Short mmCIF file of C-alpha atoms and ligand atoms in Angstrom, two decimals:
data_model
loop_
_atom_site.label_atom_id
_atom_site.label_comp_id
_atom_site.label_asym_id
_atom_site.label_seq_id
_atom_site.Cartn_x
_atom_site.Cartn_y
_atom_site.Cartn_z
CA UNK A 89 7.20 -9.66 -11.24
CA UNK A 90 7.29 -11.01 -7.79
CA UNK A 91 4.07 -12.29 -6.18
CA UNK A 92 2.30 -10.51 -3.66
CA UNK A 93 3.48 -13.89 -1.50
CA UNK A 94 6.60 -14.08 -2.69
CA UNK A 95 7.50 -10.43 -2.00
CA UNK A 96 5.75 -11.18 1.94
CA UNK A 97 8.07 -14.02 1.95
CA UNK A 98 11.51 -11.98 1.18
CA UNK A 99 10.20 -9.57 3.22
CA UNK A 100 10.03 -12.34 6.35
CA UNK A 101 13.56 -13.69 5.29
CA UNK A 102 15.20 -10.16 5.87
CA UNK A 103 13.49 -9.68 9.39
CA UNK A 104 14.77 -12.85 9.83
CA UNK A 105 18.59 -12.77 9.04
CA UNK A 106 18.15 -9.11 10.41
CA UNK A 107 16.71 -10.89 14.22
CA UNK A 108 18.88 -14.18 13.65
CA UNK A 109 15.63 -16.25 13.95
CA UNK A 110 15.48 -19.35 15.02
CA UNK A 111 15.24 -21.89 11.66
CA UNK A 112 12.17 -23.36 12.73
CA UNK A 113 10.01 -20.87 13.94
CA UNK A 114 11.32 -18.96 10.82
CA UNK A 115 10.03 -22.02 8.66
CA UNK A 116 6.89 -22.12 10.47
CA UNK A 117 6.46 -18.25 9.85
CA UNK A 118 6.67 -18.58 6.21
CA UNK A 119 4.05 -20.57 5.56
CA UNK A 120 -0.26 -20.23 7.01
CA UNK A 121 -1.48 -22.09 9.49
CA UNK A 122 -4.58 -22.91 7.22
CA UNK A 123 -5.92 -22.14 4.35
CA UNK A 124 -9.70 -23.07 2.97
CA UNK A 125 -10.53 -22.61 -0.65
CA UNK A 126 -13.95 -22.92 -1.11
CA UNK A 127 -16.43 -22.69 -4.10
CA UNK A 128 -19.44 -20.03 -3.95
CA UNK A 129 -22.47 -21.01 -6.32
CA UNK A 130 -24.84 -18.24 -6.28
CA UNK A 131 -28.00 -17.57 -8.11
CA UNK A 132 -27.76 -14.40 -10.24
CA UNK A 133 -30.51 -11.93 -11.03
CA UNK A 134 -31.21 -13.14 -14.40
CA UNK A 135 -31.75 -17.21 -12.90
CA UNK A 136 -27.87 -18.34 -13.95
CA UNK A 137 -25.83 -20.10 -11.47
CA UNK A 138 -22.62 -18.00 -11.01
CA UNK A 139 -19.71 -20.15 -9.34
CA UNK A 140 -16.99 -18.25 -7.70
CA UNK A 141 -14.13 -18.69 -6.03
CA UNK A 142 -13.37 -18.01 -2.23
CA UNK A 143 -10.50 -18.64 0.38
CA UNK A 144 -10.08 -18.09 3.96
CA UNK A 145 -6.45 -18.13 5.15
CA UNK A 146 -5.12 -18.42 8.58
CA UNK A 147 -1.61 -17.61 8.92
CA UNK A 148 -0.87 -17.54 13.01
CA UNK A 149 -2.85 -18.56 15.88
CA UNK A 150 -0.41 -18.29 18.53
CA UNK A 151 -2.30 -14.99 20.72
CA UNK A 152 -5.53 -16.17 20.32
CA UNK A 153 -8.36 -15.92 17.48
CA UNK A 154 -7.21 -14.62 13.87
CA UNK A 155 -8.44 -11.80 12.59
CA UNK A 156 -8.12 -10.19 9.32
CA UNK A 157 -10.91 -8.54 6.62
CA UNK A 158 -12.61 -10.47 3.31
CA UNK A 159 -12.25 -8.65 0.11
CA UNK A 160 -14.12 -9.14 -2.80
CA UNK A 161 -12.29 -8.07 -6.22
CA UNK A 162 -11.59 -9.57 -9.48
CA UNK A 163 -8.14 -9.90 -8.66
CA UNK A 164 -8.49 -12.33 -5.54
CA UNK A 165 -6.35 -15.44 -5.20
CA UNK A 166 -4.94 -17.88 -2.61
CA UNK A 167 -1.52 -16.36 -3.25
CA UNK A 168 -3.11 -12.65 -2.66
CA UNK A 169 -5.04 -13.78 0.54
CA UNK A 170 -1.95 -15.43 2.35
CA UNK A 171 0.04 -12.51 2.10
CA UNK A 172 -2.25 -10.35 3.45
CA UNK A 173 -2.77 -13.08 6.38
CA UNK A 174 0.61 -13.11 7.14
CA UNK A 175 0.76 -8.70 7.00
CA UNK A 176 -2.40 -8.94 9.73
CA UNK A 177 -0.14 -11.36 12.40
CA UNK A 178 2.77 -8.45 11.93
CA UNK A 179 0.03 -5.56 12.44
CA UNK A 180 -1.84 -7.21 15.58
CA UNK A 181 1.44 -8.24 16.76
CA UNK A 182 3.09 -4.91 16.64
CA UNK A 183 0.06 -3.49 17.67
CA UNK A 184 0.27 -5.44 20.71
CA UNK A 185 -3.53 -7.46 19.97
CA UNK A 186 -4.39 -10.39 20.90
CA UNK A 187 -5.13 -11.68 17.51
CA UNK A 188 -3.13 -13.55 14.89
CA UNK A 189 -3.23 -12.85 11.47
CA UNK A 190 -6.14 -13.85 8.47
CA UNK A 191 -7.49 -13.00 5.26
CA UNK A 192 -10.51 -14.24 2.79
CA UNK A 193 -11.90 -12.82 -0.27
CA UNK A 194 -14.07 -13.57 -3.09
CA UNK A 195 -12.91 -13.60 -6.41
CA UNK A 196 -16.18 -11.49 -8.06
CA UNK A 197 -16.49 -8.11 -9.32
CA UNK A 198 -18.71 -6.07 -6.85
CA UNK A 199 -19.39 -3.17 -8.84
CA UNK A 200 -21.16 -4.85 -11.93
CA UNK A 201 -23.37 -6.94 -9.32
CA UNK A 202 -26.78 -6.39 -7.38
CA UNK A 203 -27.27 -5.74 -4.04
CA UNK A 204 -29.19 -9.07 -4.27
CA UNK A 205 -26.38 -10.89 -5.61
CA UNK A 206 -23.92 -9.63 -3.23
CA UNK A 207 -25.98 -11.06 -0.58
CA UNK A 208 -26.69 -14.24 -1.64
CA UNK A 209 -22.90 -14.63 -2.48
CA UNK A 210 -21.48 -13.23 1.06
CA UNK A 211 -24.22 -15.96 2.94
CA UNK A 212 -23.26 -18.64 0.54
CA UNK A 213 -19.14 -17.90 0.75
CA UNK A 214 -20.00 -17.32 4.85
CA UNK A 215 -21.44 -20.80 5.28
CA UNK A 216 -18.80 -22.35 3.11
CA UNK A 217 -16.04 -20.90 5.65
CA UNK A 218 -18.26 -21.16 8.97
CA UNK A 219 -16.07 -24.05 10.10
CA UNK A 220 -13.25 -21.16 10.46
CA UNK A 221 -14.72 -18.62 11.99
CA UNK A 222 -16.75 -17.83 15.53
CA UNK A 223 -15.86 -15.12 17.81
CA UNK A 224 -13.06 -17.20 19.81
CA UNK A 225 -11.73 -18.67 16.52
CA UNK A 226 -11.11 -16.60 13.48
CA UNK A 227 -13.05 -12.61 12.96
CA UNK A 228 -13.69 -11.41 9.94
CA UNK A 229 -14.14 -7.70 8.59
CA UNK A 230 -14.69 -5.20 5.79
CA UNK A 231 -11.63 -5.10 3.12
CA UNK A 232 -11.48 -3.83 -0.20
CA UNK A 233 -15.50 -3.59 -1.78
CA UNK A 234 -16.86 -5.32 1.30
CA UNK A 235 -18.52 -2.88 4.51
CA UNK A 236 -21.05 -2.81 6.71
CA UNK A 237 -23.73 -4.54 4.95
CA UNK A 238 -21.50 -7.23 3.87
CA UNK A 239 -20.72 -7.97 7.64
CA UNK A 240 -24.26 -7.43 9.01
CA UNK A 241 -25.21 -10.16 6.27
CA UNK A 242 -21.94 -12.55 7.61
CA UNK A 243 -23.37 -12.03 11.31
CA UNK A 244 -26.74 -13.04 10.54
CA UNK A 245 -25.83 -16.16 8.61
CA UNK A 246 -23.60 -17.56 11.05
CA UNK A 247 -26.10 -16.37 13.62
CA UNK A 248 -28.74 -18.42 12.21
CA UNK A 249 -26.59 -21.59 11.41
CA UNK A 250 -26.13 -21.40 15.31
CA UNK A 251 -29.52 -20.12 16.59
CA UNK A 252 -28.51 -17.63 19.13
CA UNK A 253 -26.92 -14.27 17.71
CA UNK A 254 -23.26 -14.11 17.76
CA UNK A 255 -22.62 -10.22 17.02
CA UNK A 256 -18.44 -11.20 17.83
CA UNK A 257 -17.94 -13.20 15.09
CA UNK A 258 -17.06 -10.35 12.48
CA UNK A 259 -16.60 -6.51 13.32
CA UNK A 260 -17.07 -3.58 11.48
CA UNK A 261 -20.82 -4.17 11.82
CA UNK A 262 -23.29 -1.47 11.66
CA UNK A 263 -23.58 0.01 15.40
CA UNK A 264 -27.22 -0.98 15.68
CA UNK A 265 -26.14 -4.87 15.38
CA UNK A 266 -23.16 -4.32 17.96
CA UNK A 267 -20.76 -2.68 15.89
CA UNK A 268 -18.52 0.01 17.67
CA UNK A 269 -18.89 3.85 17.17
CA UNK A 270 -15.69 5.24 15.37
CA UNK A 271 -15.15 2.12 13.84
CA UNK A 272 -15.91 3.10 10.17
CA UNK A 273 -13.39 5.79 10.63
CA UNK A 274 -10.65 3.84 12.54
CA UNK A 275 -8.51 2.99 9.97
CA UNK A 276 -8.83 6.60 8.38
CA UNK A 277 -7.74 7.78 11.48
CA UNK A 278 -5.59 6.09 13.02
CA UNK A 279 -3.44 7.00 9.31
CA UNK A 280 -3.98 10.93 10.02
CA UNK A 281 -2.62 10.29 13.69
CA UNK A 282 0.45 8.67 12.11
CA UNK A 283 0.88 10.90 9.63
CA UNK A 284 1.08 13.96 12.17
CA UNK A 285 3.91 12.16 14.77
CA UNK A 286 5.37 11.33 11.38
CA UNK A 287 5.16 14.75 10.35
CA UNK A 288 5.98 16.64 13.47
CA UNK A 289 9.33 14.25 13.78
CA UNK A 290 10.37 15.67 10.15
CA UNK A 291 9.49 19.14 11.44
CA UNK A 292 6.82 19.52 8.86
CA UNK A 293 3.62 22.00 9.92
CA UNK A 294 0.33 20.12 9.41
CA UNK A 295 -0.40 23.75 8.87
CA UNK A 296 -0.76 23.73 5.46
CA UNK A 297 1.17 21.16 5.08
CA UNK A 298 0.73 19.52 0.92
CA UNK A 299 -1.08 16.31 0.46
CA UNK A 300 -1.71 13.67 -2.01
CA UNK A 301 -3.93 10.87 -0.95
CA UNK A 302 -4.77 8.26 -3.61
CA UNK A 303 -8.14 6.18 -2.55
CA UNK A 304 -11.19 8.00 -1.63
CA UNK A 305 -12.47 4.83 0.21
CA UNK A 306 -12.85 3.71 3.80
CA UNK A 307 -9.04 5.03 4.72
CA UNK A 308 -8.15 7.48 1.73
CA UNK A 309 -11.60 9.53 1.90
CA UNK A 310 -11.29 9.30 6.00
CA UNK A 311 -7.51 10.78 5.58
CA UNK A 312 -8.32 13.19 3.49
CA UNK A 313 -10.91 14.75 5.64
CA UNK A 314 -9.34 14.31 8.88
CA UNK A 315 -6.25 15.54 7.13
CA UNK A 316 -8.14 18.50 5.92
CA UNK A 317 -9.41 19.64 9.51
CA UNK A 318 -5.92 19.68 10.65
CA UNK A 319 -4.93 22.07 8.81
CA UNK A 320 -3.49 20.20 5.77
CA UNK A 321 -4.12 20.99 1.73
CA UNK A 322 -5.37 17.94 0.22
CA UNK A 323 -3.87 18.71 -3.17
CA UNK A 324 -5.30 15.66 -5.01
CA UNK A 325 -7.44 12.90 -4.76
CA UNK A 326 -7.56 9.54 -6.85
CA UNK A 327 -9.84 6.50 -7.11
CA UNK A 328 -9.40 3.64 -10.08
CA UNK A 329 -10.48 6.22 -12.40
CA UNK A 330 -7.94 8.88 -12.02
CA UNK A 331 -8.75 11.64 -9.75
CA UNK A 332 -8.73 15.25 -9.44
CA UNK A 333 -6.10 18.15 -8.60
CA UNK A 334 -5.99 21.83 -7.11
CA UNK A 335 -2.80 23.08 -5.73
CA UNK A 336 -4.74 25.14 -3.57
CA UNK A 337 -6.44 22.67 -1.48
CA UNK A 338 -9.33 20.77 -2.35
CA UNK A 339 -12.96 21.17 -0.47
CA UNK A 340 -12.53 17.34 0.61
CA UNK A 341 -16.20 16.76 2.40
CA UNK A 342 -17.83 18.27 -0.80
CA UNK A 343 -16.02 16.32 -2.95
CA UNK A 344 -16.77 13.16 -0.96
CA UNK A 345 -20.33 14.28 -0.76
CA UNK A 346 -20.45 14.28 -4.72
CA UNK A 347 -18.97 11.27 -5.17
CA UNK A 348 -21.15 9.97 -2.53
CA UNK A 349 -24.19 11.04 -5.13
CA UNK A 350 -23.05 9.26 -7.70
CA UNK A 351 -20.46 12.18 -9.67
CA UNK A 352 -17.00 11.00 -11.26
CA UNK A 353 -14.44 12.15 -9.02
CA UNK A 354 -12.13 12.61 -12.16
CA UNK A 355 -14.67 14.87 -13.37
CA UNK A 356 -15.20 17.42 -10.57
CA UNK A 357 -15.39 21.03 -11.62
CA UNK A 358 -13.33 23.76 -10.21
CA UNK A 359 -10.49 20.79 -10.24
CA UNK A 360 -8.19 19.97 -13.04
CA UNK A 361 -7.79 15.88 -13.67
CA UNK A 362 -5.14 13.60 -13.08
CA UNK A 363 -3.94 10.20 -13.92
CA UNK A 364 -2.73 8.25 -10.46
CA UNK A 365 0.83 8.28 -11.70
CA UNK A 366 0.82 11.91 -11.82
CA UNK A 367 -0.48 11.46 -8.18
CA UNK A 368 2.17 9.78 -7.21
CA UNK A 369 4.44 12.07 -8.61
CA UNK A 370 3.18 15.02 -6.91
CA UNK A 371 6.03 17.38 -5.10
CA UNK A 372 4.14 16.93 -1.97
CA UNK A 373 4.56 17.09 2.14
CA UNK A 374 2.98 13.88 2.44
CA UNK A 375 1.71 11.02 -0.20
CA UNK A 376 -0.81 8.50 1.47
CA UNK A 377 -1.39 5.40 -0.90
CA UNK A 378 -4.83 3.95 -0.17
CA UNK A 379 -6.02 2.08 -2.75
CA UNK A 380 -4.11 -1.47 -3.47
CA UNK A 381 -1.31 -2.92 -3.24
CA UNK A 382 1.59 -2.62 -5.72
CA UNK A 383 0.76 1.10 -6.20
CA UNK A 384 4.14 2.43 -5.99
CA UNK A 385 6.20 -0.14 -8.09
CA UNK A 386 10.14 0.05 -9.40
CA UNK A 387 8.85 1.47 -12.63
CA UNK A 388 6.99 4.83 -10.63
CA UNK A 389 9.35 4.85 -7.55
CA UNK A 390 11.82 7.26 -8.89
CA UNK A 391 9.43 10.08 -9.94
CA UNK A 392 7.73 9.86 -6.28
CA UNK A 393 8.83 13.58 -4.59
CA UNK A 394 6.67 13.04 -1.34
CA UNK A 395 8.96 13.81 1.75
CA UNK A 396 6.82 11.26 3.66
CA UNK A 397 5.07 8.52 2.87
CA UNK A 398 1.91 6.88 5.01
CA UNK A 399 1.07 3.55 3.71
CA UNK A 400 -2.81 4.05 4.10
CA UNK A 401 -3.44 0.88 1.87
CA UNK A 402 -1.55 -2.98 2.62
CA UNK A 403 1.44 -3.67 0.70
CA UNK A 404 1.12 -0.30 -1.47
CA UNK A 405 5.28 0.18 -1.73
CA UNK A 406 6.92 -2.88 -3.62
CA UNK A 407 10.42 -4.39 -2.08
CA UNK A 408 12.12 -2.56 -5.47
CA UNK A 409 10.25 0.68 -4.87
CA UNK A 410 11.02 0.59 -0.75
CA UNK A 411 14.65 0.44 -1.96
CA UNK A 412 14.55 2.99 -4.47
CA UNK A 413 12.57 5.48 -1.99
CA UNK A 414 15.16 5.17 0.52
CA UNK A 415 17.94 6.10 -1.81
CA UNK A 416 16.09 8.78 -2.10
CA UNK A 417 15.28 9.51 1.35
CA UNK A 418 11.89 9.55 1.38
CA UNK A 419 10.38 8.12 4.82
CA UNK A 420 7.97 5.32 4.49
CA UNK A 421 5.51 4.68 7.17
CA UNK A 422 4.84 1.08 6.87
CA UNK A 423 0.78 -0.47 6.48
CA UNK A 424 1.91 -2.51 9.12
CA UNK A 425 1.90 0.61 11.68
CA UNK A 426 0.04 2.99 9.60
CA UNK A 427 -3.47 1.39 8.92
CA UNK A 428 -3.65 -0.54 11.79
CA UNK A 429 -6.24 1.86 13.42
CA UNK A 430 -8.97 -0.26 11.64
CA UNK A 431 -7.54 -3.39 13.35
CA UNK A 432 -7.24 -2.09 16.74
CA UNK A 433 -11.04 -0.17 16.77
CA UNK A 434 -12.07 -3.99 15.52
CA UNK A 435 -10.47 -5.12 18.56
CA UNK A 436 -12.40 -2.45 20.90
CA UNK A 437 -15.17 -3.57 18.90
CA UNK A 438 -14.93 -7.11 19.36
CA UNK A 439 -14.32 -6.68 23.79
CA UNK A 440 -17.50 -5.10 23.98
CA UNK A 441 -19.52 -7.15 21.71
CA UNK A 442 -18.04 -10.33 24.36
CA UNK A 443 -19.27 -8.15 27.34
CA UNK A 444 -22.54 -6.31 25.73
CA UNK A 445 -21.38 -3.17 27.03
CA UNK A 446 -20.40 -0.47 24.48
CA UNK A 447 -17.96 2.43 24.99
CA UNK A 448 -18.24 6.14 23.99
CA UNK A 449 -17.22 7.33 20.73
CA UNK A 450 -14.51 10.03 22.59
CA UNK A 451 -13.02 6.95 24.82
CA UNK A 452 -12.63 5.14 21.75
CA UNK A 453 -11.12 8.07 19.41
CA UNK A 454 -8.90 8.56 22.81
CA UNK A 455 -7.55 4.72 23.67
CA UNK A 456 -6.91 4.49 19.55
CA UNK A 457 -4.28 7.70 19.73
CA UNK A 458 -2.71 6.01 22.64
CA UNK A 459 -2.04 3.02 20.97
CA UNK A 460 -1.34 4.39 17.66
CA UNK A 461 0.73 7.08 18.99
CA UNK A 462 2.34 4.54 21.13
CA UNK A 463 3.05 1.94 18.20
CA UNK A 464 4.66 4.61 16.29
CA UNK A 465 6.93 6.00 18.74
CA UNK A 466 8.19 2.02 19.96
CA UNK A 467 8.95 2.06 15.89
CA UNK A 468 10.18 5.34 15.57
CA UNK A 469 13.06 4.84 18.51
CA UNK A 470 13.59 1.47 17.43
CA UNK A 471 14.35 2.64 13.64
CA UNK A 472 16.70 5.63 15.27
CA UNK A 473 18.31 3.45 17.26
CA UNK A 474 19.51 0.93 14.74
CA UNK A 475 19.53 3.40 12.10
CA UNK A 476 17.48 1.05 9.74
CA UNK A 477 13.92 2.29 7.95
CA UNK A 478 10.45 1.95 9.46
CA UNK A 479 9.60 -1.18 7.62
CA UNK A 480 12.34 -3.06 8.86
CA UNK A 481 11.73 -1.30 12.35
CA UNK A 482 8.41 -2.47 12.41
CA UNK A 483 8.73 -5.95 10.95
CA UNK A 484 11.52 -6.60 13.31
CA UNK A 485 9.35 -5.81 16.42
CA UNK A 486 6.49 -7.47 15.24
CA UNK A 487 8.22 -10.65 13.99
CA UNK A 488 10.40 -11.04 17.64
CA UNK A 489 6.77 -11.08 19.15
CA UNK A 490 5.14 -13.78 17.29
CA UNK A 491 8.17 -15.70 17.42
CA UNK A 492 8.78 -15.33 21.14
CA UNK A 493 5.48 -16.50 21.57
CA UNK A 494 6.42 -19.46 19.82
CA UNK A 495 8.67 -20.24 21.76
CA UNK A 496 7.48 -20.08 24.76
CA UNK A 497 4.26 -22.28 23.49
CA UNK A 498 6.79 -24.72 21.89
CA UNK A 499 6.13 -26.89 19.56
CA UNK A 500 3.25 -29.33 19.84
CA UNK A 501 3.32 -32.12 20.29
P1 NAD B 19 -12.46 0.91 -0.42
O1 NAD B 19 -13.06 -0.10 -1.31
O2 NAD B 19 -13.31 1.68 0.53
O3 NAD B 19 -11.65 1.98 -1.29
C1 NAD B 19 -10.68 1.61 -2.21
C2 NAD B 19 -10.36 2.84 -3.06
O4 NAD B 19 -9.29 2.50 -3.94
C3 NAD B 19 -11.51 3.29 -3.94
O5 NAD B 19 -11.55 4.70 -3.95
C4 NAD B 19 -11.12 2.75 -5.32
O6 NAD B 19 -11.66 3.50 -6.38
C5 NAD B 19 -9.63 2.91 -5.25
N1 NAD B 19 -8.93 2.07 -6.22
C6 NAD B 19 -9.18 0.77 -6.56
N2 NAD B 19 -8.33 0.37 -7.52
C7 NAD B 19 -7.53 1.42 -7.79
C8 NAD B 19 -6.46 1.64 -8.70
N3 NAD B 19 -6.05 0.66 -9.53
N4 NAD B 19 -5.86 2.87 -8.71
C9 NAD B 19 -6.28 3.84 -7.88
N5 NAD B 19 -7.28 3.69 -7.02
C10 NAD B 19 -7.90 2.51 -6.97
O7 NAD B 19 -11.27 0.14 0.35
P2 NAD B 19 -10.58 0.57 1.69
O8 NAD B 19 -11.26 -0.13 2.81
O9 NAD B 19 -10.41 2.05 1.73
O10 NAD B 19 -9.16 -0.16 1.54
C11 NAD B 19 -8.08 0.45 0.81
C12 NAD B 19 -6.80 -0.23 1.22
O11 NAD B 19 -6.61 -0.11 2.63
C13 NAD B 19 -6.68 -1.72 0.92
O12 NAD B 19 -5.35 -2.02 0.63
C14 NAD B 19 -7.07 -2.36 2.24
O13 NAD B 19 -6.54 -3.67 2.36
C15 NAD B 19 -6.43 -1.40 3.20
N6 NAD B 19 -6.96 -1.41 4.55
C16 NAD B 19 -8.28 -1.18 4.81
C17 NAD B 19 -8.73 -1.16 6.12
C18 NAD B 19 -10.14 -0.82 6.46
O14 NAD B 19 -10.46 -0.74 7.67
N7 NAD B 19 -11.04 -0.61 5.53
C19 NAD B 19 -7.84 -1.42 7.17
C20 NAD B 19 -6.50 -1.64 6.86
C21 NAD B 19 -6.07 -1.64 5.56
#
């Protein structure tokens, strides 16, 4: 199988041949800017030194400061972190932001560690990459088992190594330290905006419209809900475990709420159980992937019988699955355009943490349709009018930008 890279990399290529990109800025494109692997000892709870591994990746500087979240998962690598470096540039880019594209993670496995050891990792891993980052250099934010707390601990260590507090160095901070209101929700969001343009284009009522939404996280749980209160029936639910499934609908906030206090969400009563494949298989309206990447692979594509897809999660749809759902006419909303709410409320975040003047939750739940909406509709006509997918659509759009910029800049020296 392809690497998460490698697949990034093809993907590039096509956008490419498909904008007849000049070589060199194509070269450049291929490859990050920088990249910084970096080792994390930390003391555990039981007085062991635990020594893991961390990278921060810069793929594009050309707008401005990168920007791009930190995971922390068993799974992390350099290979895993560029990619997703090089998918931020396309998202701020296409979402018109002045922000290039970056990644980091940690490889560690959050879940079977302490709140204790978290910290001391995240302040150990944020010193190692505090060369990188500052608020005019390189932002970091929550990813995949990272949030709040994480970032509230990143602020304050780089805060201290400075002296003054910096509360622009990462977003998706806790409001009280200069985080912005609707950012938790952002990315959530912005995917139920998406998904209803999406929707109303293929002439399919949000009124009880069918929906499968696999992630109960940050953007799947936010979906779902959001989802819920216009009018759709969330029809099943997944996390790592498997998940749950009622064909009538399911009572999302109280199902959230129970997972919230610590219940199995493959175990919910009133709800029969199912495995994510099954979730994926689901004769739905609309299928949101948001959990990982690689989700809907060349071995699950063909069973998928969602007339829409909304790529809640980066990189969910694999080049041989995007084929193999567009054979079968399924539409795809790409990551790059749906879950780019998160990015852009980051964004609004980061403005007023520069000016110390903070915006309304309503003005910021307003100025996020209007660039959302907006960013789908440029992608939308742009797909129509070439008659090619989304992906490409998008890609396309958000490539020509970068690389115009490039040009322009030139190349130094
Ligand atoms: P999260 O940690 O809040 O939630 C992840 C969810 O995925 C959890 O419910 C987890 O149980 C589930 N999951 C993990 N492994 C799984 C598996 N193998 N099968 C099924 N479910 C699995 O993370 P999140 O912030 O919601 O991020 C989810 C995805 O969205 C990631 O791809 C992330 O990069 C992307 N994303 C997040 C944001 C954001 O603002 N949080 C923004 C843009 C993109």
């Amino acid at each position: 199988m392809p690497t998460m890279l490698e697949e990034a990399v093809v993907q590039l290529d096509q956008v490419a041949a498909h904008l007849k990109l000049d070589e060199g800025v194509h070269k450049r494109l291929r490859r990050a800017q920088r990249a910084l692997i970096v080792s994390v000892p930390t003391r555990m709870d039981d007085g062991r030194v635990e020594v893991f591994e961390g990278y921060r990746v810069q793929h594009d500087n050309s707008f401005g400061p990168t920007k791009g979240g930190i995971r922390y998962h068993p799974n992390v690598n350099l290979d895993e972190v560029t990619a997703l470096a090089m998918l931020m540039s396309w998202k701020c880019a296409l979402m018109g932001l002045p922000y290039g594209g970056a990644k980091g993670g940690v490889r560690c496995n959050p879940p079977a560690m302490s709140q204790g050891e978290l910290e001391r990792m995240t302040r150990r891993y944020t010193s190692e990459i505090v060369l990188l980052i500052g608020p005019d250099l390189d932002i970091p934010a929550p990813d995949v088992y990272t949030n709040e707390q994480t970032m509230a601990w990143m602020m304050d260590t780089y805060s201290m190594q400075r002296g003054i507090t910096v509360p622009g160095v990462v977003t998706g901070k806790p409001v009280l330290l200069g985080g912005s209101l609707g950012r938790r929700e952002a990315t959530g969001r912005g995917v139920a905006f998406v998904a209803a343009e999406a929707a109303r284009e293929l002439k399919i009522s949000l009124q009880g419209a069918t929906v499968a939404v696999q992630g109960k996280g940050n953007v799947g749980g936010v979906a779902a809900r959001l989802l819920r209160e216009a009018g759709c029936r969330i029809v099943a639910l997944a996390d790592s475990k498997g998940g749950v499934h009622h064909a009538k609908g399911l009572d999302i906030p109280r199902v959230l709420q129970a997972v919230q206090e610590g219940a199995r969400l493959a175990e919910m009563p009133d709800a029969d159980k199912i495995t994510n494949d099954e979730l994926l298989a689901l004769p739905v309206d609309i299928l949101i992937p948001a959990a990982l990447e690689g989700a809907i692979h060349e071995g699950n594509a063909a069973a998928v019988r969602a007339k829409l897809v909304v790529e809640g999660a980066n990189g969910p749809t694999t080049a041989g699955a995007d084929r193999i759902l567009e054979q079968k006419g399924i539409r795809v909303i790409p990551d790059i355009l749906a879950n780019a709410g998160g990015v852009t409320v980051s964004y609004f975040e980061w403005v007023q943490d520069l000016q110390f003047y903070f915006w309304r939750e309503e003005e910021i739940n307003q100025r996020l349709k209007e660039i959302m909406v907006g960013a789908f509709r440029r992608v939308w006509d742009s797909a129509a009018e070439q008659r090619i997918p989304m992906r490409l659509a998008a890609m396309s759009l958000a490539v020509r930008r970068v690389a115009e910029a490039h040009r322009v800049r030139g190349l130094y020296p």
